[in-house]
PDB file of C-alpha atoms in Angstrom:
ATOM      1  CA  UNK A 221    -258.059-138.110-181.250  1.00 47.00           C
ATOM      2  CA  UNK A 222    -257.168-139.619-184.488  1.00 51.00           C
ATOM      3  CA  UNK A 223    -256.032-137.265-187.139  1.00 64.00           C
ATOM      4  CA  UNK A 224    -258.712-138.381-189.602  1.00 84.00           C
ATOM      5  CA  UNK A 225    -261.120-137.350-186.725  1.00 83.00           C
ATOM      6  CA  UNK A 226    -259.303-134.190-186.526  1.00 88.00           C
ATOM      7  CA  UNK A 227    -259.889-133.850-190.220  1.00 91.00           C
ATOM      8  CA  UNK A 228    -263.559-134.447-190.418  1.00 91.00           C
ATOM      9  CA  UNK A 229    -263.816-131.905-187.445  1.00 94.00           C
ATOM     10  CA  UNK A 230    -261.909-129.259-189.396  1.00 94.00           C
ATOM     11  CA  UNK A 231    -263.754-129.545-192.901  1.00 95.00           C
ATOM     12  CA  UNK A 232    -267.572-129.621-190.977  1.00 96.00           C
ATOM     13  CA  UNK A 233    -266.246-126.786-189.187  1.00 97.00           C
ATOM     14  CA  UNK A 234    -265.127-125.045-192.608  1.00 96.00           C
ATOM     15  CA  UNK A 235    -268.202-125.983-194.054  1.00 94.00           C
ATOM     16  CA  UNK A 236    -269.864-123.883-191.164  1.00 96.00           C
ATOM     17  CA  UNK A 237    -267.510-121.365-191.843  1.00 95.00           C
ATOM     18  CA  UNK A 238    -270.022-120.054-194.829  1.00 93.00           C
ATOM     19  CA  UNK A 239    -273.035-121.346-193.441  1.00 95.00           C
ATOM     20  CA  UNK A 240    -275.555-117.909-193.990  1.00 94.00           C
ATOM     21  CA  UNK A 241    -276.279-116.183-190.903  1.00 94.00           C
ATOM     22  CA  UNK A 242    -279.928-115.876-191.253  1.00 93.00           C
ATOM     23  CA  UNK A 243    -281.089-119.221-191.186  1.00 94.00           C
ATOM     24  CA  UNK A 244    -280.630-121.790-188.553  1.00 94.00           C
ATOM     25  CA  UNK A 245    -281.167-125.963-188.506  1.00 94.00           C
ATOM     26  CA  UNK A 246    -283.869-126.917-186.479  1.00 91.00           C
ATOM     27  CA  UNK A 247    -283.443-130.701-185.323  1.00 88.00           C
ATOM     28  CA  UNK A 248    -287.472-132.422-184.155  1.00 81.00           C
ATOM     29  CA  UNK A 249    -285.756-133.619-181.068  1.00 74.00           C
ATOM     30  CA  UNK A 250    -284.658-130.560-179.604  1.00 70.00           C
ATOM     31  CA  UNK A 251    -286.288-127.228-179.162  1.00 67.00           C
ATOM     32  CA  UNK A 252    -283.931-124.967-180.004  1.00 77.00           C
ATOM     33  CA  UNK A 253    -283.004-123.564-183.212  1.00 85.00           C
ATOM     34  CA  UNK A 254    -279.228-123.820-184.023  1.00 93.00           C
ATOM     35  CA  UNK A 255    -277.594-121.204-186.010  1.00 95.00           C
ATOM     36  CA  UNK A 256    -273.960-121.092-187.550  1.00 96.00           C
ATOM     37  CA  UNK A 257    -272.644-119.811-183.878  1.00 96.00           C
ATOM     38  CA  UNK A 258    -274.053-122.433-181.778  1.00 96.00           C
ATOM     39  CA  UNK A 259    -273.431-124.962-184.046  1.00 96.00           C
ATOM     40  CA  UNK A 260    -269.773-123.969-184.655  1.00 97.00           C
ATOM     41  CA  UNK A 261    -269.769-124.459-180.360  1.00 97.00           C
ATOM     42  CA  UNK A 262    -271.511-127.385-180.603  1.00 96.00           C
ATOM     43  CA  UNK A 263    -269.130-128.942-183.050  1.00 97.00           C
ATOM     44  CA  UNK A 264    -266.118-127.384-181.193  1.00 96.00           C
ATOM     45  CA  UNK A 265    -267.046-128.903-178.026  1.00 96.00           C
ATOM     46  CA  UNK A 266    -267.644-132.360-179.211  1.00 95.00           C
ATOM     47  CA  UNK A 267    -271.158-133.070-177.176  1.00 95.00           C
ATOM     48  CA  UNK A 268    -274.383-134.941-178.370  1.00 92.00           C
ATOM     49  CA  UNK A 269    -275.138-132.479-180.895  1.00 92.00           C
ATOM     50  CA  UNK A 270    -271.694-131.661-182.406  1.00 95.00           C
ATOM     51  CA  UNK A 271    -271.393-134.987-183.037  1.00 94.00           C
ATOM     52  CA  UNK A 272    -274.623-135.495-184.512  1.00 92.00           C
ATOM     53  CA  UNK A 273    -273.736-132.990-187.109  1.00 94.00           C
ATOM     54  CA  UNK A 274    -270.653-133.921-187.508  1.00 95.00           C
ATOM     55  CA  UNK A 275    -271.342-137.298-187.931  1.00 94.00           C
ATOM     56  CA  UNK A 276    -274.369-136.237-190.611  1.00 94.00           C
ATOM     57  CA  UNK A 277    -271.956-133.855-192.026  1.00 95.00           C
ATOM     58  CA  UNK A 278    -269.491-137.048-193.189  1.00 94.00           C
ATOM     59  CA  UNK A 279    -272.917-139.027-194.749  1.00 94.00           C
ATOM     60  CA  UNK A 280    -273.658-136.100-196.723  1.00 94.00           C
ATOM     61  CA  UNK A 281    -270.333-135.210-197.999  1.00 93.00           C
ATOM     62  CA  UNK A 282    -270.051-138.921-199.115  1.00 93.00           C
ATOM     63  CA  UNK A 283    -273.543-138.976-200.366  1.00 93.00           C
ATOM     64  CA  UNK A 284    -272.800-135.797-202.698  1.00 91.00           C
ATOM     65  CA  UNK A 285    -269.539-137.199-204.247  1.00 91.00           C
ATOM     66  CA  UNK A 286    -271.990-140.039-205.032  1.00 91.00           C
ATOM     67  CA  UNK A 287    -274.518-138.004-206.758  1.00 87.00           C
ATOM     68  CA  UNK A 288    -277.118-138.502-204.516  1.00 84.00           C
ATOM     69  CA  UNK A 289    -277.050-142.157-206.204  1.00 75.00           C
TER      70      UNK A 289
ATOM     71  CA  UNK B 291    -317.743-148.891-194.929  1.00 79.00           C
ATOM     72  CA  UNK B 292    -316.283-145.920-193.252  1.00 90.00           C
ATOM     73  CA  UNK B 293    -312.703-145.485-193.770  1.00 96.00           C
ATOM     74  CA  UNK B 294    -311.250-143.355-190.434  1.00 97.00           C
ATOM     75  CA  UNK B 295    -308.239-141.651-190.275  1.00 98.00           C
ATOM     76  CA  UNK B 296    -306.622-140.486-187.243  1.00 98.00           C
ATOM     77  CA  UNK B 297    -304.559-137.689-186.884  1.00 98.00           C
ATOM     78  CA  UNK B 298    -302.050-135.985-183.922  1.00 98.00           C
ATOM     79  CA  UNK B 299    -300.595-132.550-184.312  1.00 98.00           C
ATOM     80  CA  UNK B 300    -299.730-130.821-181.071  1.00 97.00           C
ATOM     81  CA  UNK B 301    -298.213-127.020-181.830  1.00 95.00           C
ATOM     82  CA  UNK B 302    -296.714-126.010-178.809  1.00 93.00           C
ATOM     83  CA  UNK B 303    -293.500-124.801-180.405  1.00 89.00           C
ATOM     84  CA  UNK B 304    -291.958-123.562-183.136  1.00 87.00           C
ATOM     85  CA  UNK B 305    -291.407-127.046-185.336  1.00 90.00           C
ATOM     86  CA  UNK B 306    -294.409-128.776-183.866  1.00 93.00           C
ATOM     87  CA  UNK B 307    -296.550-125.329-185.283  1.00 92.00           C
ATOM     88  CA  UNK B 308    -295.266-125.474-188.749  1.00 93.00           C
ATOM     89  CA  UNK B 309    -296.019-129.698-188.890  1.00 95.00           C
ATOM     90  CA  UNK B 310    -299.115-128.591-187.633  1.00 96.00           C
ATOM     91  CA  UNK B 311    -299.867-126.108-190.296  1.00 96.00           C
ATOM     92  CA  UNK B 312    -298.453-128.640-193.113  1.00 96.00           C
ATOM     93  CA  UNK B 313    -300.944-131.019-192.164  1.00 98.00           C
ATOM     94  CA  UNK B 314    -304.112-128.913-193.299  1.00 97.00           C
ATOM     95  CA  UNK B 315    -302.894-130.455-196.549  1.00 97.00           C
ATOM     96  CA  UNK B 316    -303.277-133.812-195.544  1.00 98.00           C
ATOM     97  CA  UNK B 317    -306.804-133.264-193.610  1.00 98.00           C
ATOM     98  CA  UNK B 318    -308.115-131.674-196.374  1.00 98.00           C
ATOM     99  CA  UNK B 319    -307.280-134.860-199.163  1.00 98.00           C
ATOM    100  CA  UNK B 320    -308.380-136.864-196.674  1.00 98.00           C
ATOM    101  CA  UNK B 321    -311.897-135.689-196.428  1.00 98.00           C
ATOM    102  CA  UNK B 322    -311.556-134.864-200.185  1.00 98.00           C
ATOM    103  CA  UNK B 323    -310.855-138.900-200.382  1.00 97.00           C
ATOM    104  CA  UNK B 324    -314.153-139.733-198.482  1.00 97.00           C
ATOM    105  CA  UNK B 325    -312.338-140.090-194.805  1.00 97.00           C
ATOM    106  CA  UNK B 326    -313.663-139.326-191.466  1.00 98.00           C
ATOM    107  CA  UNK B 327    -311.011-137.785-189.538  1.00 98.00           C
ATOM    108  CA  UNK B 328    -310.630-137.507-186.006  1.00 98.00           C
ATOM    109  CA  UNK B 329    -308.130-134.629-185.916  1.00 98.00           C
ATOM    110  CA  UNK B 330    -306.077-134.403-181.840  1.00 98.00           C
ATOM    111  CA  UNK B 331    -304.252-131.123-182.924  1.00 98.00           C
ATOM    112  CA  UNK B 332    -303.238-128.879-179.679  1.00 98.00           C
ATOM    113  CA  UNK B 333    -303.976-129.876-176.321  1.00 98.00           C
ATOM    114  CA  UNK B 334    -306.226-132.527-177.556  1.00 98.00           C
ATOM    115  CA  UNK B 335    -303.101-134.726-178.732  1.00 98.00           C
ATOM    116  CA  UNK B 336    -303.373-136.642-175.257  1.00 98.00           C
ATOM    117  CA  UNK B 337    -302.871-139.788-174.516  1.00 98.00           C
ATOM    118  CA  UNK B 338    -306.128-140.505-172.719  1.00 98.00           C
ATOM    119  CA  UNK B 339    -308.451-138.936-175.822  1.00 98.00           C
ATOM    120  CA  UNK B 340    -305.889-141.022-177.696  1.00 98.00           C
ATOM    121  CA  UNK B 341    -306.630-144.326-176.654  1.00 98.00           C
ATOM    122  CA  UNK B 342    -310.196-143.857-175.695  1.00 97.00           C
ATOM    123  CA  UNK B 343    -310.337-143.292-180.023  1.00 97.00           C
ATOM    124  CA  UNK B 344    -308.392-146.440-180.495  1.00 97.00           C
ATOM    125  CA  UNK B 345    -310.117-148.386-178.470  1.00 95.00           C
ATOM    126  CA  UNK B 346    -313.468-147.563-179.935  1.00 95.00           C
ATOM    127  CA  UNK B 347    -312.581-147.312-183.397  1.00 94.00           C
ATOM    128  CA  UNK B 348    -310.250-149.019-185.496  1.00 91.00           C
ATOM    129  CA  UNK B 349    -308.801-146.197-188.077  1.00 97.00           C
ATOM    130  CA  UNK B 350    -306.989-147.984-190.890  1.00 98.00           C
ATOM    131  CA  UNK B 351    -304.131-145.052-190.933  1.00 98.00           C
ATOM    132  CA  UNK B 352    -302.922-143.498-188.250  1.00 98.00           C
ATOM    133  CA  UNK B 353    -300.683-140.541-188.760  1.00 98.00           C
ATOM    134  CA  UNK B 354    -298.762-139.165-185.494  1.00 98.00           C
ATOM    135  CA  UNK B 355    -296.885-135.911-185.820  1.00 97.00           C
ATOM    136  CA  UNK B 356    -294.829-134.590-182.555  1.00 95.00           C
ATOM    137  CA  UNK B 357    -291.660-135.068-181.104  1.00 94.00           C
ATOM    138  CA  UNK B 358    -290.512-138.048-180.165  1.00 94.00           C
ATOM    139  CA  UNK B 359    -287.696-140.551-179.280  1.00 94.00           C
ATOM    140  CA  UNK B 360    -287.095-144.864-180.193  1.00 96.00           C
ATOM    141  CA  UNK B 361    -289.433-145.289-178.099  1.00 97.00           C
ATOM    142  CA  UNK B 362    -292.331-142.636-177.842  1.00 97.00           C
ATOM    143  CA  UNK B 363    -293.712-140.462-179.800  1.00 97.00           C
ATOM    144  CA  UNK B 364    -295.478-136.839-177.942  1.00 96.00           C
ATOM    145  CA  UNK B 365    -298.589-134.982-177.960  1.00 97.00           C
ATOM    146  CA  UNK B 366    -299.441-131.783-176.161  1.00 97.00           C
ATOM    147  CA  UNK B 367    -296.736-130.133-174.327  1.00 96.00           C
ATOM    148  CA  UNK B 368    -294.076-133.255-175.286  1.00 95.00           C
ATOM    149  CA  UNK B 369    -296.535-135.626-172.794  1.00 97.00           C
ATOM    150  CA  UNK B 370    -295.978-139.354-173.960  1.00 97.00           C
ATOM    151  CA  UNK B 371    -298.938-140.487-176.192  1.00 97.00           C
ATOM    152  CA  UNK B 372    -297.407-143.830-177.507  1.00 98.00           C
ATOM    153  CA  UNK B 373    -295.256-145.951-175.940  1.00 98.00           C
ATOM    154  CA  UNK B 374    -293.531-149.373-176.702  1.00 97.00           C
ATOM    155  CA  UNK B 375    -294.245-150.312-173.099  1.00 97.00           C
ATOM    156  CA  UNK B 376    -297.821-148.990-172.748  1.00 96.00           C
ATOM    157  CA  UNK B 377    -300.200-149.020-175.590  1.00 97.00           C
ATOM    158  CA  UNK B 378    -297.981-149.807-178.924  1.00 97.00           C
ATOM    159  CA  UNK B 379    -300.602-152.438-179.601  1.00 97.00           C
ATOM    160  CA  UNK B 380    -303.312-149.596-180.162  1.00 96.00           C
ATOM    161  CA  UNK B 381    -302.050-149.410-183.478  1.00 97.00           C
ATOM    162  CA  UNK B 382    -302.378-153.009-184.201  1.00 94.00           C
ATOM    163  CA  UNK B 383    -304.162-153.291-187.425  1.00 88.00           C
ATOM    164  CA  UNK B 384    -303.504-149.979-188.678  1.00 97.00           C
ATOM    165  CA  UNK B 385    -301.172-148.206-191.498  1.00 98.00           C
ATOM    166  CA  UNK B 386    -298.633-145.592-189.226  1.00 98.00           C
ATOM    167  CA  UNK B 387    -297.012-143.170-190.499  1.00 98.00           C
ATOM    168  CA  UNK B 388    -295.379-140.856-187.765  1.00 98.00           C
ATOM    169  CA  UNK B 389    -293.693-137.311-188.636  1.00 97.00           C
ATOM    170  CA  UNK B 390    -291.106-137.641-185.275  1.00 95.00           C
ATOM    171  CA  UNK B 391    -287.822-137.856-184.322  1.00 93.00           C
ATOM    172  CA  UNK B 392    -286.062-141.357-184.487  1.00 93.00           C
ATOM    173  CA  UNK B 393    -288.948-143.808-183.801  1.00 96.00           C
ATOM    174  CA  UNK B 394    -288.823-146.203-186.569  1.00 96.00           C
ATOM    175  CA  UNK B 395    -286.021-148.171-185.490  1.00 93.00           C
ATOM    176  CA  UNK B 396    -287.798-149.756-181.835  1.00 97.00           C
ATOM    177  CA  UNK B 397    -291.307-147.791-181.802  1.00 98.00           C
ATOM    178  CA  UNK B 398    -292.202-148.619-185.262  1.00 98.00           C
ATOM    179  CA  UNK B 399    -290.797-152.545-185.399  1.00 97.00           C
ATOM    180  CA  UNK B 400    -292.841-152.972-182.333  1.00 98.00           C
ATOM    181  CA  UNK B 401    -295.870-151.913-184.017  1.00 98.00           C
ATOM    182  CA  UNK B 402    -295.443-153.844-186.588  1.00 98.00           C
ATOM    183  CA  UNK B 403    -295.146-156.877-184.499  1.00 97.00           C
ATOM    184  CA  UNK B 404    -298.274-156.002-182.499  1.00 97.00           C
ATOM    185  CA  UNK B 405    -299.809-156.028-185.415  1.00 97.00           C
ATOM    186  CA  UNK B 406    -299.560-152.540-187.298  1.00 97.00           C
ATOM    187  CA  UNK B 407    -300.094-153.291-191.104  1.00 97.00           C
ATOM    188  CA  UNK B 408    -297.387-150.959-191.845  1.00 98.00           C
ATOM    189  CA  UNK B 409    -294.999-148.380-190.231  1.00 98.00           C
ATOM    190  CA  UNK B 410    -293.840-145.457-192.160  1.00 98.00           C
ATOM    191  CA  UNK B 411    -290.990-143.141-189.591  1.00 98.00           C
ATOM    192  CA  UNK B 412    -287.814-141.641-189.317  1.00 97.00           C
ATOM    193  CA  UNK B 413    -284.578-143.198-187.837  1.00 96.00           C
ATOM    194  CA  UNK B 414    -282.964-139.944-186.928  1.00 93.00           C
ATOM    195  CA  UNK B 415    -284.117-136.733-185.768  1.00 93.00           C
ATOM    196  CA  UNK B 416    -286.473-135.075-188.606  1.00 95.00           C
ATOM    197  CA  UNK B 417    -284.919-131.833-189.042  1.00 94.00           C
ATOM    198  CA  UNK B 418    -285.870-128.419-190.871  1.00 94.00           C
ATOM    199  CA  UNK B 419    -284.130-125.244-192.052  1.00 94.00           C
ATOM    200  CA  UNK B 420    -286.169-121.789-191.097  1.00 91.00           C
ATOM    201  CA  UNK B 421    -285.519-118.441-191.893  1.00 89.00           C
ATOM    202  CA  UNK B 422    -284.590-116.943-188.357  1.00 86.00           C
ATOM    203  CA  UNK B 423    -286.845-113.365-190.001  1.00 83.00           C
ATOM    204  CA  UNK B 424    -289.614-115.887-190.402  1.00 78.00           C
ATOM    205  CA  UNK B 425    -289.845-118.525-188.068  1.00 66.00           C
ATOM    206  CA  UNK B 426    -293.119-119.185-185.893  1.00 67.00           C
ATOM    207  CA  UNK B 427    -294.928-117.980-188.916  1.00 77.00           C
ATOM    208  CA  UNK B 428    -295.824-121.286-190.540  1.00 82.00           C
ATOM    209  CA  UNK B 429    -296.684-121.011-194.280  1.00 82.00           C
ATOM    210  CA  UNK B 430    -294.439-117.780-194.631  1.00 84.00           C
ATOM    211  CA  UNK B 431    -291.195-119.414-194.091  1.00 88.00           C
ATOM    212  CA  UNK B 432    -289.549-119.914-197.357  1.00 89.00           C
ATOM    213  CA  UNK B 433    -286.968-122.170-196.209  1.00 91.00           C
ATOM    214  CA  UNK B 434    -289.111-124.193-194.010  1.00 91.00           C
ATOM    215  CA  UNK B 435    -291.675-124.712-196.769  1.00 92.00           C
ATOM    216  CA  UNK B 436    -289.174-126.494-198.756  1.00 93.00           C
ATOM    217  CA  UNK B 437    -289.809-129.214-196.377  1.00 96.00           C
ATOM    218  CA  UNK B 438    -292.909-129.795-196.719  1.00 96.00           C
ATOM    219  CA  UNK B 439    -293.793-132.026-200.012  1.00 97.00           C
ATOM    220  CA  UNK B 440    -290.932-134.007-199.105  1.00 98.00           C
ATOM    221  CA  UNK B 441    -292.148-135.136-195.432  1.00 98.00           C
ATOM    222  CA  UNK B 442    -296.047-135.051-196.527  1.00 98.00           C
ATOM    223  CA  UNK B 443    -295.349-137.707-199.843  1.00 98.00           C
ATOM    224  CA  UNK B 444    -296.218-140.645-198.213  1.00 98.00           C
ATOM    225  CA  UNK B 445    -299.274-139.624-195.773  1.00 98.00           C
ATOM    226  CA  UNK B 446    -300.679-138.257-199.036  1.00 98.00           C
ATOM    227  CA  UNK B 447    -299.985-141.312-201.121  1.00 98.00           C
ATOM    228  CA  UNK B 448    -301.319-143.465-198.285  1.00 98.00           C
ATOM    229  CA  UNK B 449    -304.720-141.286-198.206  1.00 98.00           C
ATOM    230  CA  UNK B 450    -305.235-141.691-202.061  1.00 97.00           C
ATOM    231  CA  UNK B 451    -304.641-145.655-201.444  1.00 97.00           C
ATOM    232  CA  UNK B 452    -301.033-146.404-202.619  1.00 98.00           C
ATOM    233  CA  UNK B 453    -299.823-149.209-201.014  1.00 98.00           C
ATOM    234  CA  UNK B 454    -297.049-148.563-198.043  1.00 98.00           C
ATOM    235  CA  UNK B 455    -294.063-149.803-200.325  1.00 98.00           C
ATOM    236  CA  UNK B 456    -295.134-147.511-203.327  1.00 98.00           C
ATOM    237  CA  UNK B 457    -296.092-144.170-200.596  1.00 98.00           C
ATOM    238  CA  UNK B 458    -292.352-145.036-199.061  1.00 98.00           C
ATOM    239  CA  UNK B 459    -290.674-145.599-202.663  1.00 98.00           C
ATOM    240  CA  UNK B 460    -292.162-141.963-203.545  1.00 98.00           C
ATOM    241  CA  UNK B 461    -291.374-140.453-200.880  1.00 98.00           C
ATOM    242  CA  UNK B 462    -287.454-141.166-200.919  1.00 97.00           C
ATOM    243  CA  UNK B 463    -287.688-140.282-204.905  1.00 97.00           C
ATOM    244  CA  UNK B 464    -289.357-136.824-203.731  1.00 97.00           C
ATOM    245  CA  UNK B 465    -286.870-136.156-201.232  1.00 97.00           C
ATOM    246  CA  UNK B 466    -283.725-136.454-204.088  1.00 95.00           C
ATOM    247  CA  UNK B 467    -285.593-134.716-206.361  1.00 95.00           C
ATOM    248  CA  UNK B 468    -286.070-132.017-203.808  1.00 94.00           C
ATOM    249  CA  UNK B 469    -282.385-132.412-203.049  1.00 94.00           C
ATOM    250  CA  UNK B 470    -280.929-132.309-206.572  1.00 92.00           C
ATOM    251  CA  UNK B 471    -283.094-129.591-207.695  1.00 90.00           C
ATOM    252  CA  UNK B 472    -281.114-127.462-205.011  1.00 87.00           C
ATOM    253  CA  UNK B 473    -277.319-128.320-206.601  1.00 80.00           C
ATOM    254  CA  UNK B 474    -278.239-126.220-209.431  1.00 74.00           C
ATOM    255  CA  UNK B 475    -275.791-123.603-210.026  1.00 69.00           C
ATOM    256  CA  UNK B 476    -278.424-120.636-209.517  1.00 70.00           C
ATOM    257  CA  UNK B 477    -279.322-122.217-206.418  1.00 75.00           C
ATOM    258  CA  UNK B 478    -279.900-119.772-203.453  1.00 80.00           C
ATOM    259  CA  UNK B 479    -277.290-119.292-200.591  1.00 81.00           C
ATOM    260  CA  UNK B 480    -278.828-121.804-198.352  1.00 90.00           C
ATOM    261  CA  UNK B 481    -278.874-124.212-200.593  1.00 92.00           C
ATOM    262  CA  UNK B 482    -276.296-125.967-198.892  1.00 92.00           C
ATOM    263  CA  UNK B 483    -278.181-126.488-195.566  1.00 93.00           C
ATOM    264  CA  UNK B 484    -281.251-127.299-197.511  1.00 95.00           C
ATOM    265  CA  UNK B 485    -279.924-129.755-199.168  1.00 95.00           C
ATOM    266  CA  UNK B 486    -278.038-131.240-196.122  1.00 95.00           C
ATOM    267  CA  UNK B 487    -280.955-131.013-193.819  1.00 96.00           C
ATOM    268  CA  UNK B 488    -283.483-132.659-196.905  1.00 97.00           C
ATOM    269  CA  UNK B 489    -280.424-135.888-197.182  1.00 96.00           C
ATOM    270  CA  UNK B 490    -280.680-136.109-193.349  1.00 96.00           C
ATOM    271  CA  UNK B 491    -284.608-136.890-193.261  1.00 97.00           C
ATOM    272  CA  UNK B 492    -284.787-138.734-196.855  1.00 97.00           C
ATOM    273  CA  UNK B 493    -281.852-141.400-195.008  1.00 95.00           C
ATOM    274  CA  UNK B 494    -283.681-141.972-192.109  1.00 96.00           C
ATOM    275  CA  UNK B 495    -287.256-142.467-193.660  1.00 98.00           C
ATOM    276  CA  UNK B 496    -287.901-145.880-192.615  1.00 98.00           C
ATOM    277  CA  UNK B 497    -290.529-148.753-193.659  1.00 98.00           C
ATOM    278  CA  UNK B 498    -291.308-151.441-191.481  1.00 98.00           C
ATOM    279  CA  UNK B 499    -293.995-153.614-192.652  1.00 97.00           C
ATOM    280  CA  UNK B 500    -294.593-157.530-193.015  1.00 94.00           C
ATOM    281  CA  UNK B 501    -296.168-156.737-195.993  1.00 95.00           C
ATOM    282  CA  UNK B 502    -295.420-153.824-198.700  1.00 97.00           C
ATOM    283  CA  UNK B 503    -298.843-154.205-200.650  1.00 96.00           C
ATOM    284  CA  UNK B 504    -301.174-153.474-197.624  1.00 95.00           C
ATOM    285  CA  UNK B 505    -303.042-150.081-198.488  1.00 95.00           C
ATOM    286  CA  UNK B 506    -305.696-148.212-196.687  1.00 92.00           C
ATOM    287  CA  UNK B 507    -308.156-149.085-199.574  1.00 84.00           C
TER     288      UNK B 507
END
């Protein structure tokens, strides 16, 4: 894995970190809700979903530095 | 002459029962806005009721709401109710605008190219923050109601006749607005995810139309 990978997987998963335990994200495609502890395993193990969020993680981050322009 | 407007909501789970409750909003303008509306909410979002509407009638918007894929989009119990390969041209002459998971990209060019005057979707999965205290309670879910205005924008722009670029156009300026009125320093503690989850569904709002004036008036 490339170390800028290794980066983005270390800030989303820093970002989780704080994520409030009471809510969770709910993605249309799947039925499941995901909380902070499944997503932190989803992230960790690097499947469909992990990278999904990590992947919208990275456009948001940029996105906000933009302003939302 | 009778403007029809046809509408899917299955609620068999938790996402699918708060779109479902959402969309009370939309019924309501609709008939406020002089529309007959066939409503397929539950177990009547099925494919057969589905296309024996279509083939009879020729609604000039056509809202679908249900999980879906690039391909399909789901009624009742995830059951395919359109599919690129079996009945995309059912929406030929109509305005689309579908509440689901990723179909813009191959579902909604097709339908455009059958014929669809418009096709308003999502590229990526449409996704929602709840309140785990909350959640199957639709309408009591803070979190999840913050979703709402957002994702209903351009169904209820299409309703009161804006054309399909000016619905889409508002609805990407109502999803920043949602998002930027959640970086304000007395922002709640989810503000974060809101605002993460609201940039996820305002990127992957799509258009695909041959023509960005067509309305439903």
């Amino acid at each position: 894995m490339m170390k800028n990978e290794n980066d983005m997987l270390n800030l989303v998963l820093a970002r989780l970190s704080v994520m409030p335990e009471h809510i969770a994200i709910r993605f249309g495609d799947k039925s499941e809700e995901l909380d902070k502890e499944q997503l932190i395993l989803h992230v960790k193990k690097q499947d469909e979903i992990g990278k999904r969020f990590v992947r919208l993680q990275m456009d948001y981050i940029k996105a906000a530095i933009r302003g939302f322009a | 002459m009778t403007k029809r407007l046809l509408i899917t909501r299955p609620n068999h789970d938790v996402i699918l029962s708060y779109i479902h409750f959402w969309n009370n909003d939309v019924i309501q303008l609709a008939k406020d806005k002089g529309f007959q509306v066939k409503d397929l909410e539950g177990k009547q979002a099925d494919k057969e009721i589905l296309e024996e509407y279509l083939e009879k009638q020729q609604p000039v918007l056509i809202f679908l709401n249900g999980h879906g894929n690039s391909t399909t989009i789901c009624g009742h119990d995830n059951k395919p109710l359109v599919d690129v390969e079996q009945n995309v041209k059912l929406l030929k002459s109509s305005i689309v605008h579908a509440l689901s998971c990723n179909s813009s990209e191959i579902l909604g060019e097709a339908a455009v190219k059958a014929g669809a005057g418009a096709y308003l979707g999502y590229t990526l999965p449409f996704s929602i923050v709840t309140d785990k205290s909350s959640e199957c309670k639709p309408g009591k879910d803070r979190l999840a109601e913050l979703f709402k205005e957002p994702a209903l924008e351009a169904p209820k722009n299409l309703v009161k006749g804006r054309t399909v670029g000016e619905a889409y156009a508002k609805a990407k300026k109502r999803y920043k607005e949602a998002i930027l009125s959640f970086s304000l320093s007395n922002s709640p503690l989810e503000a974060e995810y809101i605002r993460f989850a609201l940039f996820s569904n305002m990127q992957a709002f799509d258009l695909k139309c041959n023509d960005s004036d067509a309305c439903a008036w």
